[in-house]
Amino acid sequence: MGLQPEENVEGQGRSDDYYFQQAGIPTSGYAAGASARKSSAQAAKWGGTANSAYDPCYHRACDTTANVSATVLNRAADGVAYALWQLAVGGTGGCAGGQVIGNGGFESGSTPWTASSGVITTASGQPARTGSYKAWLNGSGRTRTHTLSQSVTVPAGCATYTLSFWLHIDTAETTGSTAYDRLTVRVGSTTLATYSNLNAAAGYAQRSFNVAGFAGQTVTLTFTGTEDSSLQTSFVIDDVTLQAS
């Protein structure tokens, strides 16, 4: 048809997709936009009015059948059907794609995570980045090891594989150059990173890794926190994703 679709960044992680993604079920789709505003370049490309909402009736009383574009619906249905055909019988290599981690925000209890007692928590001492739950490793100021892990199957045939999580490190250790308390991140037997009390900072920071080397494998993602006998360090993890595309 000569169309030039764009990635649907507005829809990523919204309510229609969120709970499927958190359960590790890939999502996709065609969308004509919701409440975000159309840029000048998009208005020139697609028509409509720059700086107006893609859909001015989104979640409003005027969002009725009269607000549905039959042309957009027809073209989107053709596009979805073609994409499904390519994945099913087109012989394209079969990147399943999507979010691989289940319950990455910890909002659905502990499943499918395996964690030390009390690690997945709503305790108020350290805030979650989003929602109410997070994984809080260590933070007791005494010798202790906490673990958090999940077995994941990384699909084959995708172009990119990105493991990301948000990490907050809070410590009572004095300023210096000694790593007294540590958090180790592993995929299988490979150590991706080690953090310590020396990395403490206000707020959460996103950590991302290319894990393409594990494509086609079932591996265990493991966070291990170790703490010495005095002065607490808390390693707080939230919103874990492993996105293949």
PDB file of C-alpha atoms in Angstrom:
ATOM      1  CA  MET A   1       0.000   0.000   0.000  1.00  0.00           C
ATOM      2  CA  GLY A   2       3.036   2.274   0.216  1.00  0.00           C
ATOM      3  CA  LEU A   3       2.380   3.068   3.884  1.00  0.00           C
ATOM      4  CA  GLN A   4       5.198   4.037   6.239  1.00  0.00           C
ATOM      5  CA  PRO A   5       4.133   3.054   9.767  1.00  0.00           C
ATOM      6  CA  GLU A   6       6.007   4.162  12.863  1.00  0.00           C
ATOM      7  CA  GLU A   7       6.793   2.332  16.097  1.00  0.00           C
ATOM      8  CA  ASN A   8       3.909   2.654  18.527  1.00  0.00           C
ATOM      9  CA  VAL A   9       5.904   4.141  21.407  1.00  0.00           C
ATOM     10  CA  GLU A  10       2.786   5.726  22.924  1.00  0.00           C
ATOM     11  CA  GLY A  11       1.156   2.346  23.455  1.00  0.00           C
ATOM     12  CA  GLN A  12       4.158   0.508  24.924  1.00  0.00           C
ATOM     13  CA  GLY A  13       3.390  -0.700  28.441  1.00  0.00           C
ATOM     14  CA  ARG A  14      -0.096   0.810  28.641  1.00  0.00           C
ATOM     15  CA  SER A  15      -3.086  -0.940  30.146  1.00  0.00           C
ATOM     16  CA  ASP A  16      -3.985  -3.081  27.104  1.00  0.00           C
ATOM     17  CA  ASP A  17      -0.511  -4.638  27.050  1.00  0.00           C
ATOM     18  CA  TYR A  18       0.891  -4.242  30.569  1.00  0.00           C
ATOM     19  CA  TYR A  19      -0.372  -7.370  32.334  1.00  0.00           C
ATOM     20  CA  PHE A  20       0.444  -9.594  29.366  1.00  0.00           C
ATOM     21  CA  GLN A  21       3.989  -8.194  29.296  1.00  0.00           C
ATOM     22  CA  GLN A  22       4.401  -8.699  33.032  1.00  0.00           C
ATOM     23  CA  ALA A  23       3.448 -12.367  32.564  1.00  0.00           C
ATOM     24  CA  GLY A  24       6.055 -12.760  29.830  1.00  0.00           C
ATOM     25  CA  ILE A  25       3.516 -12.863  26.981  1.00  0.00           C
ATOM     26  CA  PRO A  26       4.672 -10.909  23.903  1.00  0.00           C
ATOM     27  CA  THR A  27       2.309  -8.179  22.696  1.00  0.00           C
ATOM     28  CA  SER A  28       2.069  -6.253  19.471  1.00  0.00           C
ATOM     29  CA  GLY A  29      -0.494  -4.468  17.375  1.00  0.00           C
ATOM     30  CA  TYR A  30      -1.427  -1.660  15.037  1.00  0.00           C
ATOM     31  CA  ALA A  31      -2.597   1.624  16.542  1.00  0.00           C
ATOM     32  CA  ALA A  32      -3.723   4.969  15.188  1.00  0.00           C
ATOM     33  CA  GLY A  33      -2.750   6.784  18.402  1.00  0.00           C
ATOM     34  CA  ALA A  34      -4.536   7.867  21.528  1.00  0.00           C
ATOM     35  CA  SER A  35      -4.140  11.024  23.616  1.00  0.00           C
ATOM     36  CA  ALA A  36      -0.576  11.987  22.632  1.00  0.00           C
ATOM     37  CA  ARG A  37      -0.216  14.961  20.314  1.00  0.00           C
ATOM     38  CA  LYS A  38       0.678  14.728  16.657  1.00  0.00           C
ATOM     39  CA  SER A  39       3.897  16.400  15.555  1.00  0.00           C
ATOM     40  CA  SER A  40       4.153  18.725  12.555  1.00  0.00           C
ATOM     41  CA  ALA A  41       6.072  16.036  10.659  1.00  0.00           C
ATOM     42  CA  GLN A  42       3.372  13.459  11.384  1.00  0.00           C
ATOM     43  CA  ALA A  43       0.614  15.841  10.320  1.00  0.00           C
ATOM     44  CA  ALA A  44       2.421  16.406   7.017  1.00  0.00           C
ATOM     45  CA  LYS A  45       2.862  12.658   6.575  1.00  0.00           C
ATOM     46  CA  TRP A  46      -0.530  11.376   7.701  1.00  0.00           C
ATOM     47  CA  GLY A  47      -2.861  14.382   7.631  1.00  0.00           C
ATOM     48  CA  GLY A  48      -4.724  15.820  10.573  1.00  0.00           C
ATOM     49  CA  THR A  49      -3.725  18.769  12.736  1.00  0.00           C
ATOM     50  CA  ALA A  50      -0.301  19.311  14.278  1.00  0.00           C
ATOM     51  CA  ASN A  51      -0.225  19.588  18.090  1.00  0.00           C
ATOM     52  CA  SER A  52      -3.663  17.989  18.361  1.00  0.00           C
ATOM     53  CA  ALA A  53      -4.348  14.609  19.938  1.00  0.00           C
ATOM     54  CA  TYR A  54      -4.119  11.621  17.614  1.00  0.00           C
ATOM     55  CA  ASP A  55      -7.608  10.739  18.835  1.00  0.00           C
ATOM     56  CA  PRO A  56      -9.405  13.727  20.397  1.00  0.00           C
ATOM     57  CA  CYS A  57     -12.166  11.364  21.594  1.00  0.00           C
ATOM     58  CA  TYR A  58      -9.809   8.994  23.449  1.00  0.00           C
ATOM     59  CA  HIS A  59     -11.528   7.996  26.741  1.00  0.00           C
ATOM     60  CA  ARG A  60     -14.179  10.680  26.189  1.00  0.00           C
ATOM     61  CA  ALA A  61     -17.921  10.538  25.603  1.00  0.00           C
ATOM     62  CA  CYS A  62     -17.442  11.043  21.851  1.00  0.00           C
ATOM     63  CA  ASP A  63     -15.475   7.761  21.620  1.00  0.00           C
ATOM     64  CA  THR A  64     -18.318   5.874  19.928  1.00  0.00           C
ATOM     65  CA  THR A  65     -18.651   3.792  16.760  1.00  0.00           C
ATOM     66  CA  ALA A  66     -19.002   7.064  14.869  1.00  0.00           C
ATOM     67  CA  ASN A  67     -15.389   7.830  15.842  1.00  0.00           C
ATOM     68  CA  VAL A  68     -13.984   4.689  14.162  1.00  0.00           C
ATOM     69  CA  SER A  69     -12.211   5.156  10.829  1.00  0.00           C
ATOM     70  CA  ALA A  70     -13.195   2.250   8.584  1.00  0.00           C
ATOM     71  CA  THR A  71     -10.118   2.912   6.407  1.00  0.00           C
ATOM     72  CA  VAL A  72      -7.710   2.714   9.339  1.00  0.00           C
ATOM     73  CA  LEU A  73      -9.448  -0.372  10.729  1.00  0.00           C
ATOM     74  CA  ASN A  74      -9.312  -2.138   7.347  1.00  0.00           C
ATOM     75  CA  ARG A  75      -5.625  -1.367   6.765  1.00  0.00           C
ATOM     76  CA  ALA A  76      -4.673  -2.317  10.327  1.00  0.00           C
ATOM     77  CA  ALA A  77      -6.518  -5.630  10.025  1.00  0.00           C
ATOM     78  CA  ASP A  78      -4.636  -6.389   6.805  1.00  0.00           C
ATOM     79  CA  GLY A  79      -1.340  -5.509   8.464  1.00  0.00           C
ATOM     80  CA  VAL A  80      -2.006  -7.662  11.530  1.00  0.00           C
ATOM     81  CA  ALA A  81      -3.055 -10.602   9.340  1.00  0.00           C
ATOM     82  CA  TYR A  82       0.102 -10.280   7.242  1.00  0.00           C
ATOM     83  CA  ALA A  83       2.344 -10.101  10.322  1.00  0.00           C
ATOM     84  CA  LEU A  84       0.730 -13.217  11.807  1.00  0.00           C
ATOM     85  CA  TRP A  85       1.108 -15.072   8.503  1.00  0.00           C
ATOM     86  CA  GLN A  86       4.792 -14.169   8.304  1.00  0.00           C
ATOM     87  CA  LEU A  87       5.408 -15.384  11.850  1.00  0.00           C
ATOM     88  CA  ALA A  88       3.416 -18.579  11.404  1.00  0.00           C
ATOM     89  CA  VAL A  89       4.335 -19.787   7.912  1.00  0.00           C
ATOM     90  CA  GLY A  90       6.516 -17.177   6.271  1.00  0.00           C
ATOM     91  CA  GLY A  91       9.817 -18.829   7.167  1.00  0.00           C
ATOM     92  CA  THR A  92      11.305 -15.609   8.550  1.00  0.00           C
ATOM     93  CA  GLY A  93      13.294 -17.254  11.351  1.00  0.00           C
ATOM     94  CA  GLY A  94      10.674 -16.838  14.058  1.00  0.00           C
ATOM     95  CA  CYS A  95      11.738 -14.198  16.579  1.00  0.00           C
ATOM     96  CA  ALA A  96       9.029 -14.613  19.213  1.00  0.00           C
ATOM     97  CA  GLY A  97      10.045 -11.271  20.688  1.00  0.00           C
ATOM     98  CA  GLY A  98       8.444  -9.409  23.548  1.00  0.00           C
ATOM     99  CA  GLN A  99       9.040  -9.308  27.274  1.00  0.00           C
ATOM    100  CA  VAL A 100      10.632 -12.481  28.632  1.00  0.00           C
ATOM    101  CA  ILE A 101      10.629 -11.713  32.377  1.00  0.00           C
ATOM    102  CA  GLY A 102       7.463 -12.609  34.252  1.00  0.00           C
ATOM    103  CA  ASN A 103       6.142 -10.277  36.972  1.00  0.00           C
ATOM    104  CA  GLY A 104       9.053  -7.892  36.501  1.00  0.00           C
ATOM    105  CA  GLY A 105       7.462  -5.247  38.708  1.00  0.00           C
ATOM    106  CA  PHE A 106       6.796  -7.764  41.525  1.00  0.00           C
ATOM    107  CA  GLU A 107       3.174  -6.623  41.750  1.00  0.00           C
ATOM    108  CA  SER A 108       1.742 -10.148  41.311  1.00  0.00           C
ATOM    109  CA  GLY A 109       3.313 -11.753  44.364  1.00  0.00           C
ATOM    110  CA  SER A 110       6.484 -13.793  44.091  1.00  0.00           C
ATOM    111  CA  THR A 111       5.649 -16.069  41.125  1.00  0.00           C
ATOM    112  CA  PRO A 112       7.653 -16.844  38.971  1.00  0.00           C
ATOM    113  CA  TRP A 113      10.514 -15.499  41.075  1.00  0.00           C
ATOM    114  CA  THR A 114      12.435 -17.518  43.650  1.00  0.00           C
ATOM    115  CA  ALA A 115      13.568 -15.240  46.466  1.00  0.00           C
ATOM    116  CA  SER A 116      14.908 -15.261  49.992  1.00  0.00           C
ATOM    117  CA  SER A 117      12.234 -14.718  52.618  1.00  0.00           C
ATOM    118  CA  GLY A 118      10.999 -11.134  52.760  1.00  0.00           C
ATOM    119  CA  VAL A 119      12.898  -9.924  49.686  1.00  0.00           C
ATOM    120  CA  ILE A 120       9.777  -9.215  47.587  1.00  0.00           C
ATOM    121  CA  THR A 121       8.014  -6.732  49.797  1.00  0.00           C
ATOM    122  CA  THR A 122       5.918  -3.603  50.250  1.00  0.00           C
ATOM    123  CA  ALA A 123       7.910  -2.562  53.335  1.00  0.00           C
ATOM    124  CA  SER A 124       7.966   1.196  53.649  1.00  0.00           C
ATOM    125  CA  GLY A 125      11.651   1.541  54.518  1.00  0.00           C
ATOM    126  CA  GLN A 126      12.597   1.654  50.835  1.00  0.00           C
ATOM    127  CA  PRO A 127      10.106   2.851  48.193  1.00  0.00           C
ATOM    128  CA  ALA A 128       9.236   0.949  45.034  1.00  0.00           C
ATOM    129  CA  ARG A 129      10.036   2.698  41.780  1.00  0.00           C
ATOM    130  CA  THR A 130       6.535   1.945  40.462  1.00  0.00           C
ATOM    131  CA  GLY A 131       3.572   0.279  42.113  1.00  0.00           C
ATOM    132  CA  SER A 132       3.818  -1.019  45.684  1.00  0.00           C
ATOM    133  CA  TYR A 133       6.195  -3.983  45.499  1.00  0.00           C
ATOM    134  CA  LYS A 134       9.923  -4.214  44.901  1.00  0.00           C
ATOM    135  CA  ALA A 135      12.762  -6.620  45.665  1.00  0.00           C
ATOM    136  CA  TRP A 136      14.764  -5.381  48.655  1.00  0.00           C
ATOM    137  CA  LEU A 137      17.968  -7.330  49.205  1.00  0.00           C
ATOM    138  CA  ASN A 138      20.003  -6.938  52.413  1.00  0.00           C
ATOM    139  CA  GLY A 139      19.776  -3.729  54.416  1.00  0.00           C
ATOM    140  CA  SER A 140      19.978  -5.310  57.874  1.00  0.00           C
ATOM    141  CA  GLY A 141      23.516  -4.314  58.885  1.00  0.00           C
ATOM    142  CA  ARG A 142      24.560  -7.878  59.685  1.00  0.00           C
ATOM    143  CA  THR A 143      26.123 -10.777  57.813  1.00  0.00           C
ATOM    144  CA  ARG A 144      23.487 -12.011  55.391  1.00  0.00           C
ATOM    145  CA  THR A 145      23.075 -13.256  51.824  1.00  0.00           C
ATOM    146  CA  HIS A 146      19.872 -12.647  49.869  1.00  0.00           C
ATOM    147  CA  THR A 147      19.031 -14.080  46.463  1.00  0.00           C
ATOM    148  CA  LEU A 148      16.425 -13.317  43.815  1.00  0.00           C
ATOM    149  CA  SER A 149      16.178 -15.428  40.666  1.00  0.00           C
ATOM    150  CA  GLN A 150      13.981 -16.414  37.744  1.00  0.00           C
ATOM    151  CA  SER A 151      14.426 -19.037  35.034  1.00  0.00           C
ATOM    152  CA  VAL A 152      13.784 -17.556  31.587  1.00  0.00           C
ATOM    153  CA  THR A 153      13.740 -18.910  28.055  1.00  0.00           C
ATOM    154  CA  VAL A 154      15.364 -16.422  25.704  1.00  0.00           C
ATOM    155  CA  PRO A 155      13.852 -16.703  22.208  1.00  0.00           C
ATOM    156  CA  ALA A 156      16.069 -17.308  19.205  1.00  0.00           C
ATOM    157  CA  GLY A 157      16.145 -15.370  15.956  1.00  0.00           C
ATOM    158  CA  CYS A 158      15.702 -11.833  17.289  1.00  0.00           C
ATOM    159  CA  ALA A 159      17.865  -8.840  16.419  1.00  0.00           C
ATOM    160  CA  THR A 160      18.198  -7.334  19.898  1.00  0.00           C
ATOM    161  CA  TYR A 161      18.109  -8.665  23.455  1.00  0.00           C
ATOM    162  CA  THR A 162      18.171  -6.131  26.290  1.00  0.00           C
ATOM    163  CA  LEU A 163      18.047  -6.961  29.981  1.00  0.00           C
ATOM    164  CA  SER A 164      17.140  -3.915  32.071  1.00  0.00           C
ATOM    165  CA  PHE A 165      16.286  -3.269  35.689  1.00  0.00           C
ATOM    166  CA  TRP A 166      16.080  -0.270  37.984  1.00  0.00           C
ATOM    167  CA  LEU A 167      18.398  -0.299  40.986  1.00  0.00           C
ATOM    168  CA  HIS A 168      18.551   1.883  44.079  1.00  0.00           C
ATOM    169  CA  ILE A 169      21.481   1.467  46.472  1.00  0.00           C
ATOM    170  CA  ASP A 170      21.251   2.987  49.934  1.00  0.00           C
ATOM    171  CA  THR A 171      24.066   2.569  52.445  1.00  0.00           C
ATOM    172  CA  ALA A 172      25.188   3.526  55.934  1.00  0.00           C
ATOM    173  CA  GLU A 173      28.792   2.587  55.147  1.00  0.00           C
ATOM    174  CA  THR A 174      31.202   5.481  55.544  1.00  0.00           C
ATOM    175  CA  THR A 175      32.708   7.138  52.498  1.00  0.00           C
ATOM    176  CA  GLY A 176      35.822   5.342  51.338  1.00  0.00           C
ATOM    177  CA  SER A 177      37.138   2.952  48.750  1.00  0.00           C
ATOM    178  CA  THR A 178      36.161  -0.386  50.291  1.00  0.00           C
ATOM    179  CA  ALA A 179      33.280  -2.458  48.902  1.00  0.00           C
ATOM    180  CA  TYR A 180      31.895  -3.987  52.083  1.00  0.00           C
ATOM    181  CA  ASP A 181      28.514  -5.074  50.692  1.00  0.00           C
ATOM    182  CA  ARG A 182      27.891  -6.341  47.169  1.00  0.00           C
ATOM    183  CA  LEU A 183      25.148  -7.145  44.669  1.00  0.00           C
ATOM    184  CA  THR A 184      26.089  -9.551  41.872  1.00  0.00           C
ATOM    185  CA  VAL A 185      23.967  -9.929  38.733  1.00  0.00           C
ATOM    186  CA  ARG A 186      24.328 -13.171  36.765  1.00  0.00           C
ATOM    187  CA  VAL A 187      22.712 -14.806  33.759  1.00  0.00           C
ATOM    188  CA  GLY A 188      23.464 -18.508  33.987  1.00  0.00           C
ATOM    189  CA  SER A 189      27.073 -18.722  35.153  1.00  0.00           C
ATOM    190  CA  THR A 190      28.022 -15.380  33.557  1.00  0.00           C
ATOM    191  CA  THR A 191      28.450 -12.366  35.828  1.00  0.00           C
ATOM    192  CA  LEU A 192      27.033  -9.268  34.142  1.00  0.00           C
ATOM    193  CA  ALA A 193      27.838  -6.742  36.868  1.00  0.00           C
ATOM    194  CA  THR A 194      28.755  -6.284  40.502  1.00  0.00           C
ATOM    195  CA  TYR A 195      27.587  -3.278  42.526  1.00  0.00           C
ATOM    196  CA  SER A 196      28.498  -2.299  46.078  1.00  0.00           C
ATOM    197  CA  ASN A 197      28.051   0.307  48.771  1.00  0.00           C
ATOM    198  CA  LEU A 198      30.424   2.448  46.670  1.00  0.00           C
ATOM    199  CA  ASN A 199      27.658   2.811  44.068  1.00  0.00           C
ATOM    200  CA  ALA A 200      25.120   4.235  46.513  1.00  0.00           C
ATOM    201  CA  ALA A 201      23.103   7.167  45.164  1.00  0.00           C
ATOM    202  CA  ALA A 202      19.756   8.856  45.623  1.00  0.00           C
ATOM    203  CA  GLY A 203      16.882   7.407  43.632  1.00  0.00           C
ATOM    204  CA  TYR A 204      16.786   4.620  41.098  1.00  0.00           C
ATOM    205  CA  ALA A 205      19.119   4.200  38.129  1.00  0.00           C
ATOM    206  CA  GLN A 206      18.372   1.978  35.153  1.00  0.00           C
ATOM    207  CA  ARG A 207      20.954  -0.688  34.344  1.00  0.00           C
ATOM    208  CA  SER A 208      20.895  -2.332  30.909  1.00  0.00           C
ATOM    209  CA  PHE A 209      22.837  -5.188  29.307  1.00  0.00           C
ATOM    210  CA  ASN A 210      23.005  -6.836  25.915  1.00  0.00           C
ATOM    211  CA  VAL A 211      22.233 -10.527  26.499  1.00  0.00           C
ATOM    212  CA  ALA A 212      22.157 -11.668  22.872  1.00  0.00           C
ATOM    213  CA  GLY A 213      24.688 -14.366  23.735  1.00  0.00           C
ATOM    214  CA  PHE A 214      21.929 -16.292  25.531  1.00  0.00           C
ATOM    215  CA  ALA A 215      19.497 -16.413  22.578  1.00  0.00           C
ATOM    216  CA  GLY A 216      17.790 -19.775  22.267  1.00  0.00           C
ATOM    217  CA  GLN A 217      18.742 -20.839  25.802  1.00  0.00           C
ATOM    218  CA  THR A 218      16.875 -21.344  29.055  1.00  0.00           C
ATOM    219  CA  VAL A 219      18.942 -19.626  31.736  1.00  0.00           C
ATOM    220  CA  THR A 220      18.510 -18.329  35.270  1.00  0.00           C
ATOM    221  CA  LEU A 221      18.735 -14.615  36.011  1.00  0.00           C
ATOM    222  CA  THR A 222      20.104 -14.263  39.548  1.00  0.00           C
ATOM    223  CA  PHE A 223      20.642 -11.285  41.851  1.00  0.00           C
ATOM    224  CA  THR A 224      22.788 -12.091  44.897  1.00  0.00           C
ATOM    225  CA  GLY A 225      23.251  -9.558  47.693  1.00  0.00           C
ATOM    226  CA  THR A 226      25.880 -10.052  50.394  1.00  0.00           C
ATOM    227  CA  GLU A 227      26.283  -7.888  53.460  1.00  0.00           C
ATOM    228  CA  ASP A 228      28.991  -7.842  56.119  1.00  0.00           C
ATOM    229  CA  SER A 229      28.554  -7.692  59.870  1.00  0.00           C
ATOM    230  CA  SER A 230      27.928  -3.977  60.335  1.00  0.00           C
ATOM    231  CA  LEU A 231      26.426  -0.883  58.665  1.00  0.00           C
ATOM    232  CA  GLN A 232      23.598  -1.668  56.274  1.00  0.00           C
ATOM    233  CA  THR A 233      23.548  -1.494  52.493  1.00  0.00           C
ATOM    234  CA  SER A 234      20.203  -1.947  50.740  1.00  0.00           C
ATOM    235  CA  PHE A 235      19.997  -3.112  47.133  1.00  0.00           C
ATOM    236  CA  VAL A 236      16.477  -2.352  45.876  1.00  0.00           C
ATOM    237  CA  ILE A 237      15.407  -3.684  42.467  1.00  0.00           C
ATOM    238  CA  ASP A 238      12.269  -2.917  40.476  1.00  0.00           C
ATOM    239  CA  ASP A 239      10.811  -3.153  36.950  1.00  0.00           C
ATOM    240  CA  VAL A 240      12.973  -5.936  35.527  1.00  0.00           C
ATOM    241  CA  THR A 241      12.619  -6.580  31.777  1.00  0.00           C
ATOM    242  CA  LEU A 242      14.299  -8.736  29.188  1.00  0.00           C
ATOM    243  CA  GLN A 243      13.068  -7.438  25.862  1.00  0.00           C
ATOM    244  CA  ALA A 244      13.730  -9.358  22.655  1.00  0.00           C
ATOM    245  CA  SER A 245      12.876  -7.824  19.285  1.00  0.00           C
TER     246      SER A 245
END
